């Protein structure tokens, strides 16, 4: 079999099907890619959506929905930024407090302060996770950084909340199946074509492999980002997607153009923290001290500017954010002005 396999590929039907750009294998790859595109398009077109409603871009918060829930329905899926926004919301309300880390004054730690103000199940699960890792009520920077590896229970809780409220499809696999299965088929065929090209010593099957591989990869990518919202979720998301659009447009405006104290947890929950870094730095230079990072009287006593500590917190909670970089070197005065960078 070991000898016969390459022989058949070199001299048999498969080799003949791979010896030209219009060979049977490349035609098969085109037909497979067309089928993947058709199936994915049908699944995308069948998703719940409201075609007769147009979102209105706004910068004022359109209701009292928790930032994590607003980010959930605006994006249509669970994301870690919604948990990060929950941390900011708990800091803003005083449930936990942010302070310089005891081991490194340019980093941060969280102190559990007043758990009586916990409001939703996601916050309860987050506090439980922090308490399980705290020492004398304090979660140091290194522990906080590692805790993100244990956010699975938080993601499950947030998803369960969305399902119970009727916003999310109970079966995420059902939503994504029409993209994942064809995508895997396309990638598998691309691998087979590459093996054929290598064994039969002809480059033409590589063309088909590229076509089906790219098509399959795109289908898988869409399956990972497709909203999981129900029709009720789409209806609930309308004002919050309008907020997302409005805030995206306002990020280059002057610092007082929006209420950052109220809006920033929503900005984080919608995945726009990196986009707002320049806006925050301009606000810092104008004397702004955010309520979402702690009491102003306490923040003013920090040895570094508040923006430095925001960058440290964001880096600890979102270490996989490709926009993150380390804070710039230089004097404490420079860091207090620039506050680091994304």
PDB file of C-alpha atoms in Angstrom, residues 2-188:
ATOM      1  CA  UNK A   2       2.848   2.400   0.824  1.00  0.00           C
ATOM      2  CA  UNK A   3       4.293   1.872  -2.676  1.00  0.00           C
ATOM      3  CA  UNK A   4       0.973   1.642  -4.494  1.00  0.00           C
ATOM      4  CA  UNK A   5      -0.422   4.894  -3.082  1.00  0.00           C
ATOM      5  CA  UNK A   6       2.181   7.254  -4.617  1.00  0.00           C
ATOM      6  CA  UNK A   7       2.148   5.183  -7.812  1.00  0.00           C
ATOM      7  CA  UNK A   8      -1.559   5.667  -8.281  1.00  0.00           C
ATOM      8  CA  UNK A   9      -1.251   9.372  -7.530  1.00  0.00           C
ATOM      9  CA  UNK A  10       1.582   9.748 -10.039  1.00  0.00           C
ATOM     10  CA  UNK A  11       0.191   7.629 -12.843  1.00  0.00           C
ATOM     11  CA  UNK A  12      -3.469   7.019 -12.157  1.00  0.00           C
ATOM     12  CA  UNK A  13      -6.736   8.852 -12.312  1.00  0.00           C
ATOM     13  CA  UNK A  14      -5.923  11.308  -9.542  1.00  0.00           C
ATOM     14  CA  UNK A  15      -2.721  12.424 -11.247  1.00  0.00           C
ATOM     15  CA  UNK A  16      -4.585  12.974 -14.526  1.00  0.00           C
ATOM     16  CA  UNK A  17      -7.159  15.047 -12.645  1.00  0.00           C
ATOM     17  CA  UNK A  18      -4.451  17.304 -11.239  1.00  0.00           C
ATOM     18  CA  UNK A  19      -2.282  17.994 -14.266  1.00  0.00           C
ATOM     19  CA  UNK A  20      -3.958  21.232 -15.434  1.00  0.00           C
ATOM     20  CA  UNK A  21      -5.654  24.320 -13.961  1.00  0.00           C
ATOM     21  CA  UNK A  22      -8.959  22.974 -15.272  1.00  0.00           C
ATOM     22  CA  UNK A  23      -8.460  19.465 -13.956  1.00  0.00           C
ATOM     23  CA  UNK A  24     -11.216  17.602 -12.164  1.00  0.00           C
ATOM     24  CA  UNK A  25      -9.758  18.357  -8.715  1.00  0.00           C
ATOM     25  CA  UNK A  26      -9.785  22.112  -9.294  1.00  0.00           C
ATOM     26  CA  UNK A  27     -13.305  21.913 -10.687  1.00  0.00           C
ATOM     27  CA  UNK A  28     -14.287  19.991  -7.551  1.00  0.00           C
ATOM     28  CA  UNK A  29     -12.717  22.708  -5.406  1.00  0.00           C
ATOM     29  CA  UNK A  30     -14.675  25.413  -7.252  1.00  0.00           C
ATOM     30  CA  UNK A  31     -17.932  23.515  -6.841  1.00  0.00           C
ATOM     31  CA  UNK A  32     -17.208  22.944  -3.137  1.00  0.00           C
ATOM     32  CA  UNK A  33     -16.397  26.625  -2.627  1.00  0.00           C
ATOM     33  CA  UNK A  34     -19.608  27.614  -4.411  1.00  0.00           C
ATOM     34  CA  UNK A  35     -21.581  25.270  -2.157  1.00  0.00           C
ATOM     35  CA  UNK A  36     -19.926  26.709   0.957  1.00  0.00           C
ATOM     36  CA  UNK A  37     -20.738  30.251  -0.157  1.00  0.00           C
ATOM     37  CA  UNK A  38     -24.356  29.320  -0.901  1.00  0.00           C
ATOM     38  CA  UNK A  39     -24.916  27.557   2.427  1.00  0.00           C
ATOM     39  CA  UNK A  40     -23.249  30.350   4.398  1.00  0.00           C
ATOM     40  CA  UNK A  41     -25.203  33.035   2.543  1.00  0.00           C
ATOM     41  CA  UNK A  42     -28.492  31.271   3.189  1.00  0.00           C
ATOM     42  CA  UNK A  43     -27.665  30.936   6.889  1.00  0.00           C
ATOM     43  CA  UNK A  44     -26.586  34.588   7.119  1.00  0.00           C
ATOM     44  CA  UNK A  45     -29.746  35.771   5.356  1.00  0.00           C
ATOM     45  CA  UNK A  46     -31.933  33.644   7.656  1.00  0.00           C
ATOM     46  CA  UNK A  47     -30.589  35.183  10.879  1.00  0.00           C
ATOM     47  CA  UNK A  48     -33.094  37.221  12.949  1.00  0.00           C
ATOM     48  CA  UNK A  49     -32.943  40.878  11.942  1.00  0.00           C
ATOM     49  CA  UNK A  50     -35.125  43.944  11.734  1.00  0.00           C
ATOM     50  CA  UNK A  51     -35.028  45.404   8.244  1.00  0.00           C
ATOM     51  CA  UNK A  52     -37.650  48.106   8.836  1.00  0.00           C
ATOM     52  CA  UNK A  53     -35.886  49.800  11.768  1.00  0.00           C
ATOM     53  CA  UNK A  54     -32.918  52.148  11.506  1.00  0.00           C
ATOM     54  CA  UNK A  55     -30.711  52.858  14.492  1.00  0.00           C
ATOM     55  CA  UNK A  56     -30.320  56.442  15.671  1.00  0.00           C
ATOM     56  CA  UNK A  57     -26.712  57.332  16.628  1.00  0.00           C
ATOM     57  CA  UNK A  58     -26.643  58.849  20.126  1.00  0.00           C
ATOM     58  CA  UNK A  59     -24.024  59.575  22.788  1.00  0.00           C
ATOM     59  CA  UNK A  60     -26.366  59.722  25.783  1.00  0.00           C
ATOM     60  CA  UNK A  61     -27.084  56.419  27.520  1.00  0.00           C
ATOM     61  CA  UNK A  62     -30.571  55.377  26.278  1.00  0.00           C
ATOM     62  CA  UNK A  63     -31.600  53.527  29.452  1.00  0.00           C
ATOM     63  CA  UNK A  64     -30.433  51.923  32.674  1.00  0.00           C
ATOM     64  CA  UNK A  65     -29.409  48.564  31.201  1.00  0.00           C
ATOM     65  CA  UNK A  66     -26.244  47.167  32.777  1.00  0.00           C
ATOM     66  CA  UNK A  67     -23.160  47.809  30.576  1.00  0.00           C
ATOM     67  CA  UNK A  68     -22.470  44.066  30.233  1.00  0.00           C
ATOM     68  CA  UNK A  69     -26.002  43.447  28.942  1.00  0.00           C
ATOM     69  CA  UNK A  70     -25.817  46.457  26.617  1.00  0.00           C
ATOM     70  CA  UNK A  71     -22.572  45.176  25.136  1.00  0.00           C
ATOM     71  CA  UNK A  72     -24.005  41.667  24.910  1.00  0.00           C
ATOM     72  CA  UNK A  73     -26.998  42.567  22.779  1.00  0.00           C
ATOM     73  CA  UNK A  74     -25.162  45.246  20.782  1.00  0.00           C
ATOM     74  CA  UNK A  75     -22.595  42.688  19.613  1.00  0.00           C
ATOM     75  CA  UNK A  76     -24.979  39.736  19.715  1.00  0.00           C
ATOM     76  CA  UNK A  77     -22.558  37.468  21.553  1.00  0.00           C
ATOM     77  CA  UNK A  78     -20.633  37.035  24.792  1.00  0.00           C
ATOM     78  CA  UNK A  79     -17.244  38.763  24.866  1.00  0.00           C
ATOM     79  CA  UNK A  80     -14.657  39.265  27.592  1.00  0.00           C
ATOM     80  CA  UNK A  81     -14.944  43.054  27.248  1.00  0.00           C
ATOM     81  CA  UNK A  82     -18.399  42.784  28.821  1.00  0.00           C
ATOM     82  CA  UNK A  83     -16.835  41.254  31.939  1.00  0.00           C
ATOM     83  CA  UNK A  84     -14.157  43.956  31.960  1.00  0.00           C
ATOM     84  CA  UNK A  85     -16.922  46.571  31.830  1.00  0.00           C
ATOM     85  CA  UNK A  86     -18.573  44.874  34.814  1.00  0.00           C
ATOM     86  CA  UNK A  87     -15.363  45.371  36.807  1.00  0.00           C
ATOM     87  CA  UNK A  88     -15.484  49.097  35.957  1.00  0.00           C
ATOM     88  CA  UNK A  89     -19.149  49.280  36.911  1.00  0.00           C
ATOM     89  CA  UNK A  90     -18.403  47.689  40.300  1.00  0.00           C
ATOM     90  CA  UNK A  91     -15.543  50.155  40.817  1.00  0.00           C
ATOM     91  CA  UNK A  92     -17.828  53.053  39.880  1.00  0.00           C
ATOM     92  CA  UNK A  93     -20.419  51.952  42.448  1.00  0.00           C
ATOM     93  CA  UNK A  94     -17.828  51.324  45.164  1.00  0.00           C
ATOM     94  CA  UNK A  95     -18.370  47.567  45.399  1.00  0.00           C
ATOM     95  CA  UNK A  96     -14.679  47.089  44.711  1.00  0.00           C
ATOM     96  CA  UNK A  97     -11.952  49.719  44.778  1.00  0.00           C
ATOM     97  CA  UNK A  98      -8.953  50.168  42.526  1.00  0.00           C
ATOM     98  CA  UNK A  99      -5.604  51.112  44.049  1.00  0.00           C
ATOM     99  CA  UNK A 100      -1.872  50.929  43.256  1.00  0.00           C
ATOM    100  CA  UNK A 101      -0.468  47.429  43.625  1.00  0.00           C
ATOM    101  CA  UNK A 102       1.480  46.850  46.831  1.00  0.00           C
ATOM    102  CA  UNK A 103       4.404  45.256  44.945  1.00  0.00           C
ATOM    103  CA  UNK A 104       4.566  47.626  41.964  1.00  0.00           C
ATOM    104  CA  UNK A 105       3.227  51.184  42.241  1.00  0.00           C
ATOM    105  CA  UNK A 106       2.735  51.412  38.456  1.00  0.00           C
ATOM    106  CA  UNK A 107       0.348  48.425  38.541  1.00  0.00           C
ATOM    107  CA  UNK A 108      -3.051  48.000  40.185  1.00  0.00           C
ATOM    108  CA  UNK A 109      -4.851  45.769  42.632  1.00  0.00           C
ATOM    109  CA  UNK A 110      -8.517  45.354  43.504  1.00  0.00           C
ATOM    110  CA  UNK A 111      -9.906  45.549  47.025  1.00  0.00           C
ATOM    111  CA  UNK A 112     -13.332  44.035  47.717  1.00  0.00           C
ATOM    112  CA  UNK A 113     -15.210  46.748  49.596  1.00  0.00           C
ATOM    113  CA  UNK A 114     -19.027  46.546  49.717  1.00  0.00           C
ATOM    114  CA  UNK A 115     -20.663  43.423  48.328  1.00  0.00           C
ATOM    115  CA  UNK A 116     -24.130  44.605  49.414  1.00  0.00           C
ATOM    116  CA  UNK A 117     -24.331  46.624  46.190  1.00  0.00           C
ATOM    117  CA  UNK A 118     -24.024  43.605  43.908  1.00  0.00           C
ATOM    118  CA  UNK A 119     -27.045  43.675  41.582  1.00  0.00           C
ATOM    119  CA  UNK A 120     -27.045  41.009  38.861  1.00  0.00           C
ATOM    120  CA  UNK A 121     -25.965  37.326  38.749  1.00  0.00           C
ATOM    121  CA  UNK A 122     -22.899  38.196  36.657  1.00  0.00           C
ATOM    122  CA  UNK A 123     -21.696  40.576  39.362  1.00  0.00           C
ATOM    123  CA  UNK A 124     -22.317  37.936  42.018  1.00  0.00           C
ATOM    124  CA  UNK A 125     -20.233  35.397  40.090  1.00  0.00           C
ATOM    125  CA  UNK A 126     -17.476  37.962  39.510  1.00  0.00           C
ATOM    126  CA  UNK A 127     -17.310  38.828  43.224  1.00  0.00           C
ATOM    127  CA  UNK A 128     -17.217  35.122  44.086  1.00  0.00           C
ATOM    128  CA  UNK A 129     -14.299  34.629  41.707  1.00  0.00           C
ATOM    129  CA  UNK A 130     -12.407  37.610  43.136  1.00  0.00           C
ATOM    130  CA  UNK A 131     -13.044  36.517  46.729  1.00  0.00           C
ATOM    131  CA  UNK A 132     -11.700  33.044  45.997  1.00  0.00           C
ATOM    132  CA  UNK A 133      -8.399  34.587  44.877  1.00  0.00           C
ATOM    133  CA  UNK A 134      -8.151  37.484  47.315  1.00  0.00           C
ATOM    134  CA  UNK A 135      -5.781  37.719  50.274  1.00  0.00           C
ATOM    135  CA  UNK A 136      -7.325  39.728  53.090  1.00  0.00           C
ATOM    136  CA  UNK A 137      -9.814  41.114  50.607  1.00  0.00           C
ATOM    137  CA  UNK A 138      -7.191  42.218  48.052  1.00  0.00           C
ATOM    138  CA  UNK A 139      -6.516  40.777  44.575  1.00  0.00           C
ATOM    139  CA  UNK A 140      -2.996  41.703  43.495  1.00  0.00           C
ATOM    140  CA  UNK A 141      -1.981  42.515  39.939  1.00  0.00           C
ATOM    141  CA  UNK A 142      -0.432  39.131  39.142  1.00  0.00           C
ATOM    142  CA  UNK A 143      -3.434  37.275  40.527  1.00  0.00           C
ATOM    143  CA  UNK A 144      -5.793  39.587  38.656  1.00  0.00           C
ATOM    144  CA  UNK A 145      -3.892  38.992  35.439  1.00  0.00           C
ATOM    145  CA  UNK A 146      -4.124  35.205  35.857  1.00  0.00           C
ATOM    146  CA  UNK A 147      -7.793  35.271  36.882  1.00  0.00           C
ATOM    147  CA  UNK A 148      -8.877  35.871  33.302  1.00  0.00           C
ATOM    148  CA  UNK A 149      -8.023  32.245  32.593  1.00  0.00           C
ATOM    149  CA  UNK A 150     -10.923  31.343  34.904  1.00  0.00           C
ATOM    150  CA  UNK A 151     -13.579  33.514  33.319  1.00  0.00           C
ATOM    151  CA  UNK A 152     -15.418  30.526  31.881  1.00  0.00           C
ATOM    152  CA  UNK A 153     -18.028  30.637  34.652  1.00  0.00           C
ATOM    153  CA  UNK A 154     -18.534  34.363  34.028  1.00  0.00           C
ATOM    154  CA  UNK A 155     -19.060  33.809  30.315  1.00  0.00           C
ATOM    155  CA  UNK A 156     -21.539  31.022  31.022  1.00  0.00           C
ATOM    156  CA  UNK A 157     -23.414  33.210  33.502  1.00  0.00           C
ATOM    157  CA  UNK A 158     -23.623  36.115  31.076  1.00  0.00           C
ATOM    158  CA  UNK A 159     -24.828  33.840  28.305  1.00  0.00           C
ATOM    159  CA  UNK A 160     -27.401  32.248  30.607  1.00  0.00           C
ATOM    160  CA  UNK A 161     -28.666  35.710  31.561  1.00  0.00           C
ATOM    161  CA  UNK A 162     -29.062  36.571  27.877  1.00  0.00           C
ATOM    162  CA  UNK A 163     -30.972  33.344  27.212  1.00  0.00           C
ATOM    163  CA  UNK A 164     -33.299  33.835  30.186  1.00  0.00           C
ATOM    164  CA  UNK A 165     -34.116  37.356  29.018  1.00  0.00           C
ATOM    165  CA  UNK A 166     -34.937  36.023  25.559  1.00  0.00           C
ATOM    166  CA  UNK A 167     -32.096  37.896  23.880  1.00  0.00           C
ATOM    167  CA  UNK A 168     -29.863  34.989  22.857  1.00  0.00           C
ATOM    168  CA  UNK A 169     -30.511  31.762  21.004  1.00  0.00           C
ATOM    169  CA  UNK A 170     -30.273  28.896  23.547  1.00  0.00           C
ATOM    170  CA  UNK A 171     -28.180  26.868  21.090  1.00  0.00           C
ATOM    171  CA  UNK A 172     -25.111  28.721  19.869  1.00  0.00           C
ATOM    172  CA  UNK A 173     -24.025  25.629  17.940  1.00  0.00           C
ATOM    173  CA  UNK A 174     -27.289  25.721  15.996  1.00  0.00           C
ATOM    174  CA  UNK A 175     -26.557  29.305  14.966  1.00  0.00           C
ATOM    175  CA  UNK A 176     -22.994  28.547  13.893  1.00  0.00           C
ATOM    176  CA  UNK A 177     -23.395  25.040  12.466  1.00  0.00           C
ATOM    177  CA  UNK A 178     -24.184  26.222   8.943  1.00  0.00           C
ATOM    178  CA  UNK A 179     -20.835  28.021   8.866  1.00  0.00           C
ATOM    179  CA  UNK A 180     -18.636  25.652  10.873  1.00  0.00           C
ATOM    180  CA  UNK A 181     -19.425  22.401   9.023  1.00  0.00           C
ATOM    181  CA  UNK A 182     -18.971  23.792   5.463  1.00  0.00           C
ATOM    182  CA  UNK A 183     -15.897  25.683   6.649  1.00  0.00           C
ATOM    183  CA  UNK A 184     -14.310  22.526   8.010  1.00  0.00           C
ATOM    184  CA  UNK A 185     -15.145  20.677   4.796  1.00  0.00           C
ATOM    185  CA  UNK A 186     -13.441  23.396   2.771  1.00  0.00           C
ATOM    186  CA  UNK A 187     -10.303  23.317   4.899  1.00  0.00           C
ATOM    187  CA  UNK A 188     -10.209  19.503   4.858  1.00  0.00           C
TER     188      UNK A 188
END
